[in-house]
């Protein structure tokens, strides 16, 4: 059958499309700014038609109504990465968190948490009947391939990204058309502390390196200090607007990459319309599912891979807590461990945990003798490499416990150094 006929036959309203979902189903939602919000809103409006539907998602942008208190009994969140709209649901016992590395999510959704219905957002079909997963390929494309049923929000404004991003209309059970800008993430505020961290991180970046950058003010601050570098490359779980600026100014050329030379490789995008316009139909941006992009073995095939991520606390042994404050889960593992391990496999690779030395407006040190009770260790002391604050760079990998503690104290906020020094002297039975 011609693809146009399939598409027309399966085109319907969101109200009709959600009839594919039944009580007790496990439903996966498209990721981050790819969340199919026009459909999830209608689903929330019809909550009384559903009981015990499990909603699986990683980063949830948009309103996440399915995680609100009045959804209890109808929808239950199983989050793989918490954030603004979803952390309260888990904290208040109305939702669950499943720890996992981003790279393993497609396999989990196929084998351990098989999906009844995937609700995704895609571009309009091309002339051959293929839609693109656009800004979020990550687990979204693999989940659509393994789910029993697929509902697609077809957004005329979703960029058509290239790489391995496409589904044929025949692989999708229902289409709900919308014409709406993709959710934008505002530019972060970069203050003096972030600038100092960025400058220190940039000292560890050499011409020709390939970078993975997380999200937020610190990664964007790092980019500010890379303007004099040459031939940088990108192999990252995500990129934001700052990367586009360095591509357009000729700093990022991807020319020296040992895997996918010439291409910016990512699994999802999160930024402003400028980023989405840049990625649209652009052969220079290669997007693949996350079980490829974040696979430490694949990451490690990039020589000189530098990963830059952040955390909540680092203890004096170098254990890194990135996803919880004590027992309270605030985010997730994401790609942090994937890229730290990938950087280790990379010839010439380096991994950086970049943090402000304090939290809570200077009241709390992020470098601590012990992690808060109940905190999860995201990156173990055997995987950690560099820790960077606004006060300097601590190299931990291959160093003794005593040397690690000493160099972490050197980059802690001066207000907290005396307490840390006391702990050092008690622990190691020697003068600091
Ligand atoms: N003690 C108590 N609270 C702390 C804290 C500490 N040591 N460190 C941070 N917090 C609080 C902040 O006050 C803030 O609280 P609020 O939301 O109520 O304002 C919250 O935790 C988030 O901290 P902040 O520093 O604003 O977050 P961020 O946007 O810079 O993100 C991480 C930092 C660690 C949460 C984030 O980088 C992350 O989730 N990392 C793990 C996943 C990862 O690395 N993925 C790979 C790249 S995408």
Coordinates of C-alpha atoms and ligand atoms in Angstrom, one line a residue:
X1 CA 0.0 0.0 0.0
X2 CA 1.2 3.5 -0.7
X3 CA 2.5 5.2 2.4
X4 CA 0.2 8.2 1.9
X5 CA -2.8 5.8 2.2
X6 CA -1.5 4.2 5.4
X7 CA -0.9 7.7 6.9
X8 CA -4.4 9.0 6.0
X9 CA -6.1 5.8 7.3
X10 CA -4.2 6.1 10.7
X11 CA -4.5 9.8 11.1
X12 CA -6.8 10.6 14.0
X13 CA -7.5 12.9 17.0
X14 CA -5.6 12.5 20.3
X15 CA -8.9 11.4 21.9
X16 CA -9.1 8.5 19.4
X17 CA -5.4 7.6 19.5
X18 CA -5.3 7.1 23.3
X19 CA -7.9 4.3 22.9
X20 CA -4.9 2.2 22.0
X21 CA -3.9 2.4 25.7
X22 CA -5.6 0.1 28.3
X23 CA -5.6 -0.1 32.1
X24 CA -2.5 -1.9 33.4
X25 CA -0.4 -1.1 30.3
X26 CA 3.2 0.1 30.4
X27 CA 3.5 3.3 28.3
X28 CA 6.8 4.9 27.4
X29 CA 6.8 8.6 26.5
X30 CA 9.2 10.4 24.1
X31 CA 12.2 12.0 25.8
X32 CA 13.0 15.5 27.1
X33 CA 11.9 18.2 24.6
X34 CA 10.5 15.5 22.4
X35 CA 7.7 14.8 24.9
X36 CA 4.4 14.4 23.0
X37 CA 2.6 16.8 25.2
X38 CA -0.5 17.3 23.1
X39 CA -1.3 13.6 23.6
X40 CA -0.2 13.3 27.2
X41 CA -2.5 16.3 28.1
X42 CA -5.4 14.6 26.5
X43 CA -4.5 11.4 28.4
X44 CA -4.5 13.3 31.6
X45 CA -7.9 14.8 30.8
X46 CA -9.2 11.2 30.4
X47 CA -7.6 9.9 33.6
X48 CA -10.9 8.4 34.8
X49 CA -10.8 5.9 31.8
X50 CA -7.6 4.4 33.1
X51 CA -6.3 2.4 36.1
X52 CA -2.7 1.6 36.9
X53 CA -1.1 2.7 33.7
X54 CA 2.7 2.8 34.2
X55 CA 4.3 5.8 32.6
X56 CA 8.0 5.3 31.8
X57 CA 10.2 8.3 30.9
X58 CA 13.6 9.8 31.4
X59 CA 13.9 13.6 31.4
X60 CA 10.4 15.1 31.4
X61 CA 10.0 18.5 30.0
X62 CA 6.6 20.2 29.5
X63 CA 4.0 19.9 32.3
X64 CA 4.2 16.2 33.3
X65 CA 0.5 16.2 34.4
X66 CA 0.6 12.4 34.6
X67 CA 2.9 12.8 37.7
X68 CA 0.5 15.2 39.6
X69 CA -1.3 14.1 42.8
X70 CA -4.7 13.8 41.2
X71 CA -3.4 11.2 38.8
X72 CA -2.8 8.6 41.6
X73 CA -4.4 5.3 40.8
X74 CA -4.7 6.2 37.2
X75 CA -1.1 6.8 36.1
X76 CA 2.1 5.9 38.0
X77 CA 5.4 7.4 37.0
X78 CA 8.4 5.1 36.7
X79 CA 11.1 7.6 36.0
X80 CA 14.6 6.8 34.8
X81 CA 15.8 10.4 35.4
X82 CA 13.9 12.9 37.7
X83 CA 13.7 16.6 37.2
X84 CA 11.7 19.7 38.0
X85 CA 8.2 18.3 37.3
X86 CA 8.7 14.7 38.4
X87 CA 10.9 14.6 41.5
X88 CA 8.0 15.5 43.8
X89 CA 6.0 12.5 42.6
X90 CA 8.8 10.1 43.8
X91 CA 9.6 12.1 47.0
X92 CA 5.9 11.9 47.9
X93 CA 5.6 8.2 47.2
X94 CA 3.4 8.6 44.1
X95 CA 6.0 7.5 41.7
X96 CA 9.1 5.4 41.3
X97 CA 12.7 5.8 40.2
X98 CA 14.6 3.1 38.4
X99 CA 18.4 3.5 38.4
X100 CA 20.1 2.8 35.1
X101 CA 22.7 4.1 32.7
X102 CA 21.2 5.9 29.7
X103 CA 23.0 3.5 27.3
X104 CA 21.1 0.5 28.6
X105 CA 17.6 2.0 28.4
X106 CA 16.7 0.6 24.9
X107 CA 17.6 -2.9 26.1
X108 CA 15.7 -2.5 29.4
X109 CA 12.6 -1.3 27.4
X110 CA 12.9 -4.4 25.2
X111 CA 13.7 -7.1 27.7
X112 CA 13.0 -6.0 31.3
X113 CA 10.2 -3.4 31.0
X114 CA 8.5 -4.4 27.7
X115 CA 6.4 -1.6 26.3
X116 CA 2.7 -1.9 25.4
X117 CA 2.4 1.6 23.9
X118 CA 5.1 4.1 22.9
X119 CA 3.8 7.7 22.6
X120 CA 6.4 9.7 20.6
X121 CA 6.8 12.9 18.7
X122 CA 8.1 13.0 15.1
X123 CA 8.5 15.2 12.1
X124 CA 6.1 15.2 9.2
X125 CA 6.7 12.3 6.7
X126 CA 9.2 12.9 3.9
X127 CA 8.5 12.0 0.3
X128 CA 9.3 8.3 0.9
X129 CA 7.0 8.0 4.0
X130 CA 9.7 8.3 6.7
X131 CA 9.2 10.4 9.8
X132 CA 12.2 11.5 11.9
X133 CA 12.4 11.4 15.7
X134 CA 13.9 14.8 15.4
X135 CA 15.2 16.3 18.7
X136 CA 15.0 13.0 20.6
X137 CA 16.3 9.8 19.1
X138 CA 17.9 8.4 22.3
X139 CA 15.5 5.6 23.7
X140 CA 12.6 7.1 21.8
X141 CA 13.4 5.4 18.4
X142 CA 14.3 2.0 19.9
X143 CA 11.2 2.1 22.2
X144 CA 9.0 2.7 19.1
X145 CA 10.7 -0.2 17.4
X146 CA 10.0 -2.6 20.3
X147 CA 6.6 -1.4 21.6
X148 CA 3.5 -3.4 20.7
X149 CA 1.7 -0.1 19.6
X150 CA 3.0 3.3 18.6
X151 CA 1.2 6.6 18.7
X152 CA 3.0 9.5 17.0
X153 CA 2.4 13.2 17.5
X154 CA 3.3 14.5 14.1
X155 CA 4.6 18.0 14.5
X156 CA 5.2 20.1 11.4
X157 CA 7.8 22.1 13.4
X158 CA 9.8 19.1 14.5
X159 CA 13.2 19.2 12.7
X160 CA 14.1 16.4 10.4
X161 CA 17.3 15.2 11.9
X162 CA 19.6 12.7 10.1
X163 CA 21.6 9.6 11.1
X164 CA 19.5 6.7 12.4
X165 CA 16.4 8.7 13.3
X166 CA 13.6 7.5 11.0
X167 CA 10.6 5.3 11.3
X168 CA 8.4 4.4 8.3
X169 CA 4.7 5.4 8.6
X170 CA 3.9 1.6 8.4
X171 CA 5.7 1.1 11.7
X172 CA 3.3 3.5 13.5
X173 CA -0.3 2.8 14.5
X174 CA -1.8 6.2 14.8
X175 CA -0.9 9.8 13.9
X176 CA -2.0 12.9 15.7
X177 CA -1.1 16.0 13.8
X178 CA 0.0 19.2 15.5
X179 CA 1.8 22.4 14.4
X180 CA 3.6 23.8 17.4
X181 CA 7.1 25.0 18.2
X182 CA 9.3 22.3 19.9
X183 CA 9.8 23.0 23.6
X184 CA 12.8 25.4 24.1
X185 CA 15.2 25.4 27.0
X186 CA 16.2 28.9 27.9
X187 CA 19.9 29.8 27.9
X188 CA 21.4 29.3 31.4
X189 CA 22.7 32.2 33.6
X190 CA 26.5 32.0 33.6
X191 CA 27.9 33.8 36.7
X192 CA 31.5 34.4 37.9
X193 CA 31.7 31.0 39.6
X194 CA 30.6 29.1 36.5
X195 CA 33.1 31.2 34.4
X196 CA 35.9 30.2 36.7
X197 CA 34.9 26.6 36.5
X198 CA 34.7 26.8 32.8
X199 CA 38.1 28.4 32.5
X200 CA 39.6 25.6 34.7
X201 CA 37.9 22.9 32.6
X202 CA 39.2 24.5 29.4
X203 CA 42.8 24.1 30.6
X204 CA 42.2 20.3 30.3
X205 CA 41.0 20.6 26.7
X206 CA 43.5 20.4 23.9
X207 CA 43.3 21.2 20.2
X208 CA 41.7 18.2 18.4
X209 CA 39.9 16.8 21.4
X210 CA 36.4 15.3 21.1
X211 CA 34.0 16.6 23.8
X212 CA 31.0 15.3 25.6
X213 CA 29.2 18.1 27.5
X214 CA 26.2 17.8 29.9
X215 CA 23.5 20.4 30.3
X216 CA 23.4 23.7 32.1
X217 CA 25.5 26.7 33.1
X218 CA 28.8 24.8 33.6
X219 CA 29.0 23.1 30.2
X220 CA 28.0 26.4 28.6
X221 CA 30.7 28.3 30.6
X222 CA 33.3 25.7 29.4
X223 CA 32.4 26.5 25.8
X224 CA 33.0 30.2 26.5
X225 CA 36.7 29.4 27.1
X226 CA 37.2 27.2 24.1
X227 CA 37.1 30.0 21.5
X228 CA 40.8 29.9 20.9
X229 CA 41.0 26.0 20.5
X230 CA 41.3 24.3 17.1
X231 CA 39.5 21.4 15.5
X232 CA 37.4 20.3 18.4
X233 CA 34.9 17.5 17.9
X234 CA 31.6 16.5 19.5
X235 CA 30.5 13.0 20.5
X236 CA 27.9 13.7 23.2
X237 CA 24.7 12.5 24.6
X238 CA 23.2 15.9 23.9
X239 CA 24.1 19.4 22.8
X240 CA 22.7 22.8 23.4
X241 CA 23.0 26.2 21.7
X242 CA 26.6 26.9 22.8
X243 CA 27.9 24.1 20.6
X244 CA 26.3 25.7 17.5
X245 CA 28.1 28.9 18.2
X246 CA 31.5 27.1 18.3
X247 CA 30.6 25.2 15.1
X248 CA 29.7 28.4 13.3
X249 CA 32.8 30.2 14.5
X250 CA 35.0 27.3 13.2
X251 CA 36.3 26.0 16.6
X252 CA 34.4 22.8 16.3
X253 CA 35.2 21.2 13.0
X254 CA 35.0 17.5 13.9
X255 CA 38.0 17.1 11.5
X256 CA 40.3 15.2 14.0
X257 CA 37.6 12.7 15.1
X258 CA 38.7 9.1 14.9
X259 CA 35.0 7.9 14.8
X260 CA 32.5 9.7 12.5
X261 CA 35.0 12.4 11.3
X262 CA 33.3 15.5 10.1
X263 CA 30.1 14.8 12.1
X264 CA 28.7 16.1 15.4
X265 CA 27.4 12.9 17.0
X266 CA 24.5 13.1 19.5
X267 CA 21.5 11.3 20.7
X268 CA 19.2 14.2 21.7
X269 CA 19.0 18.0 21.4
X270 CA 17.8 20.4 24.1
X271 CA 18.1 24.2 23.5
X272 CA 16.4 27.0 21.6
X273 CA 14.9 27.2 18.1
X274 CA 18.4 28.2 16.9
X275 CA 19.7 24.7 17.7
X276 CA 16.7 23.0 16.2
X277 CA 17.0 25.1 13.0
X278 CA 20.7 24.2 12.8
X279 CA 20.1 20.5 13.2
X280 CA 17.2 20.4 10.7
X281 CA 18.2 18.4 7.6
X282 CA 21.8 18.9 8.4
X283 CA 24.2 16.2 7.2
X284 CA 26.8 17.5 9.7
X285 CA 24.8 16.4 12.7
X286 CA 24.5 12.6 13.0
X287 CA 21.9 11.4 15.5
X288 CA 21.8 7.8 16.6
X289 CA 19.9 5.8 19.4
X290 CA 21.5 6.1 22.9
X291 CA 22.6 2.4 23.0
X292 CA 25.0 3.4 20.2
X293 CA 26.0 6.9 21.1
X294 CA 26.5 6.3 24.9
X295 CA 27.9 2.8 24.7
X296 CA 31.2 3.2 26.5
X297 CA 32.9 1.0 23.8
X298 CA 31.7 3.3 21.1
X299 CA 32.6 6.5 23.1
X300 CA 36.1 5.0 23.6
X301 CA 36.6 4.7 19.9
X302 CA 37.0 8.5 19.9
X303 CA 40.6 9.2 20.7
X304 CA 41.1 12.1 23.1
X305 CA 37.6 12.1 24.4
X306 CA 36.9 14.6 27.1
X307 CA 33.7 14.2 29.1
X308 CA 32.4 17.0 31.3
X309 CA 29.6 16.4 33.8
X310 CA 28.5 17.6 37.2
X311 CA 27.5 16.3 40.6
X312 CA 25.9 17.1 44.0
X313 CA 28.8 16.0 46.3
X314 CA 32.2 14.5 46.1
X315 CA 33.7 12.8 49.2
X316 CA 37.4 12.9 50.1
X317 CA 37.9 9.5 48.5
X318 CA 36.5 10.7 45.2
X319 CA 33.1 9.0 45.4
X320 CA 30.7 11.1 43.3
X321 CA 27.0 11.5 44.2
X322 CA 25.3 13.1 41.2
X323 CA 21.7 12.2 41.5
X324 CA 20.5 12.4 45.1
X325 CA 20.8 14.7 48.0
X326 CA 21.0 12.1 50.8
X327 CA 18.0 9.8 50.3
X328 CA 16.2 12.3 48.1
X329 CA 16.5 11.4 44.4
X330 CA 16.7 14.7 42.4
X331 CA 17.9 13.5 39.0
X332 CA 19.5 10.4 37.6
X333 CA 22.6 8.7 36.3
X334 CA 21.9 9.8 32.7
X335 CA 25.0 9.4 30.6
X336 CA 27.5 10.3 33.3
X337 CA 28.9 6.8 33.9
X338 CA 28.6 5.8 30.2
X339 CA 30.9 8.7 29.2
X340 CA 33.3 8.5 32.2
X341 CA 33.9 4.8 31.3
X342 CA 34.1 5.7 27.6
X343 CA 36.6 8.4 28.3
X344 CA 38.7 5.8 30.1
X345 CA 38.6 3.5 27.1
X346 CA 39.6 6.4 24.8
X347 CA 43.2 6.7 23.8
X348 CA 44.2 10.0 25.5
X349 CA 40.7 10.3 27.1
X350 CA 40.0 12.4 30.2
X351 CA 36.8 12.7 32.3
X352 CA 35.9 15.8 34.4
X353 CA 33.4 16.2 37.1
X354 CA 32.9 20.0 37.2
X355 CA 31.2 21.6 40.2
X356 CA 30.8 24.8 42.1
X357 CA 32.6 24.4 45.4
X358 CA 29.4 25.2 47.4
X359 CA 25.7 24.8 47.2
X360 CA 22.7 26.5 48.9
X361 CA 24.2 30.0 48.3
X362 CA 27.5 29.1 49.8
X363 CA 26.2 27.4 53.0
X364 CA 27.1 23.9 52.0
X365 CA 30.4 22.5 50.7
X366 CA 30.1 20.1 47.8
X367 CA 33.4 18.6 48.8
X368 CA 32.6 16.6 51.9
X369 CA 34.3 14.1 54.3
X370 CA 31.4 11.7 53.8
X371 CA 28.5 11.7 51.4
X372 CA 25.2 12.5 53.0
X373 CA 23.6 9.4 54.6
X374 CA 21.6 7.6 51.9
X375 CA 23.2 9.3 48.9
X376 CA 23.8 7.1 45.9
X377 CA 27.3 6.8 44.5
X378 CA 26.9 7.6 40.8
X379 CA 30.5 7.6 39.8
X380 CA 32.7 5.3 41.9
X381 CA 36.1 6.3 43.2
X382 CA 37.6 3.8 40.8
X383 CA 36.0 5.5 37.8
X384 CA 36.5 9.2 38.7
X385 CA 39.3 11.1 37.0
X386 CA 39.4 14.9 37.4
X387 CA 37.3 17.0 39.7
X388 CA 37.2 20.8 38.9
X389 CA 35.9 23.7 40.9
X390 CA 36.2 27.4 40.6
X391 CA 39.4 27.0 42.7
X392 CA 41.3 24.6 40.5
X393 CA 41.7 21.1 39.2
X394 CA 42.1 17.9 41.3
X395 CA 43.5 14.8 39.4
X396 CA 42.3 11.7 41.3
X397 CA 42.7 8.7 39.1
X398 CA 45.7 6.6 40.1
X399 CA 46.3 8.6 43.2
X400 CA 46.3 7.4 46.8
X401 CA 43.4 8.1 49.2
X402 CA 45.7 10.6 51.0
X403 CA 46.7 12.4 47.8
X404 CA 43.1 12.5 46.6
X405 CA 41.9 14.1 49.8
X406 CA 44.7 16.6 49.8
X407 CA 44.0 17.7 46.2
X408 CA 40.2 17.9 46.8
X409 CA 40.7 20.1 49.9
X410 CA 42.9 22.4 47.7
X411 CA 39.9 23.0 45.4
X412 CA 37.3 23.3 48.1
X413 CA 35.8 26.7 49.1
X414 CA 38.3 28.4 51.6
X415 CA 35.5 28.6 54.2
X416 CA 35.3 24.8 54.4
X417 CA 38.9 23.9 54.1
X418 CA 39.7 24.0 57.9
X419 CA 37.0 21.4 58.6
X420 CA 38.2 19.2 55.8
X421 CA 41.8 19.6 56.9
X422 CA 40.8 18.4 60.4
X423 CA 39.1 15.4 58.9
X424 CA 42.2 14.7 56.8
X425 CA 44.5 14.8 59.8
X426 CA 42.2 12.5 61.9
X427 CA 41.8 10.0 59.0
X428 CA 45.3 9.8 57.8
X429 CA 47.1 10.4 61.1
X430 CA 49.4 13.0 59.6
X431 CA 49.7 16.7 59.2
X432 CA 47.9 18.2 56.2
Ligands
LIG1 N1 23.6 19.6 49.1 C1 22.3 19.9 49.1 N2 21.7 20.3 48.0 C2 22.4 20.4 46.9 C3 23.7 20.0 46.8 C4 24.4 19.6 48.0 N3 25.7 19.3 48.0 N4 24.2 20.2 45.5 C5 23.1 20.6 44.8 N5 22.0 20.7 45.6 C6 20.7 21.1 45.2 C7 20.7 22.5 44.7 O1 20.5 23.5 45.7 C8 19.4 22.5 43.8 O2 18.3 22.5 44.6 P1 16.9 23.3 44.0 O3 16.5 22.5 42.8 O4 16.0 23.1 45.1 O5 17.4 24.7 43.7 C9 19.5 21.0 43.2 O6 20.3 20.3 44.2 C10 20.2 20.9 41.9 O7 21.5 21.5 42.0 P2 22.1 22.5 40.9 O8 23.5 22.7 41.2 O9 21.2 23.7 40.6 O10 21.9 21.6 39.6 P3 22.5 21.6 38.2 O11 21.4 22.0 37.2 O12 23.8 22.2 38.0 O13 22.7 20.0 38.0 C11 23.2 17.8 38.8 C12 23.6 19.3 38.8 C13 24.3 17.1 39.5 C14 21.9 17.6 39.4 C15 23.2 17.4 37.3 O14 24.4 17.7 36.7 C16 22.9 15.9 37.1 O15 21.8 15.4 37.2 N6 24.0 15.1 36.9 C17 23.9 13.6 36.8 C18 23.5 13.2 35.4 C19 24.6 13.5 34.4 O16 25.7 13.9 34.6 N7 24.2 13.4 33.1 C20 25.1 13.5 32.0 C21 24.9 14.7 31.2 S1 23.3 15.3 30.7

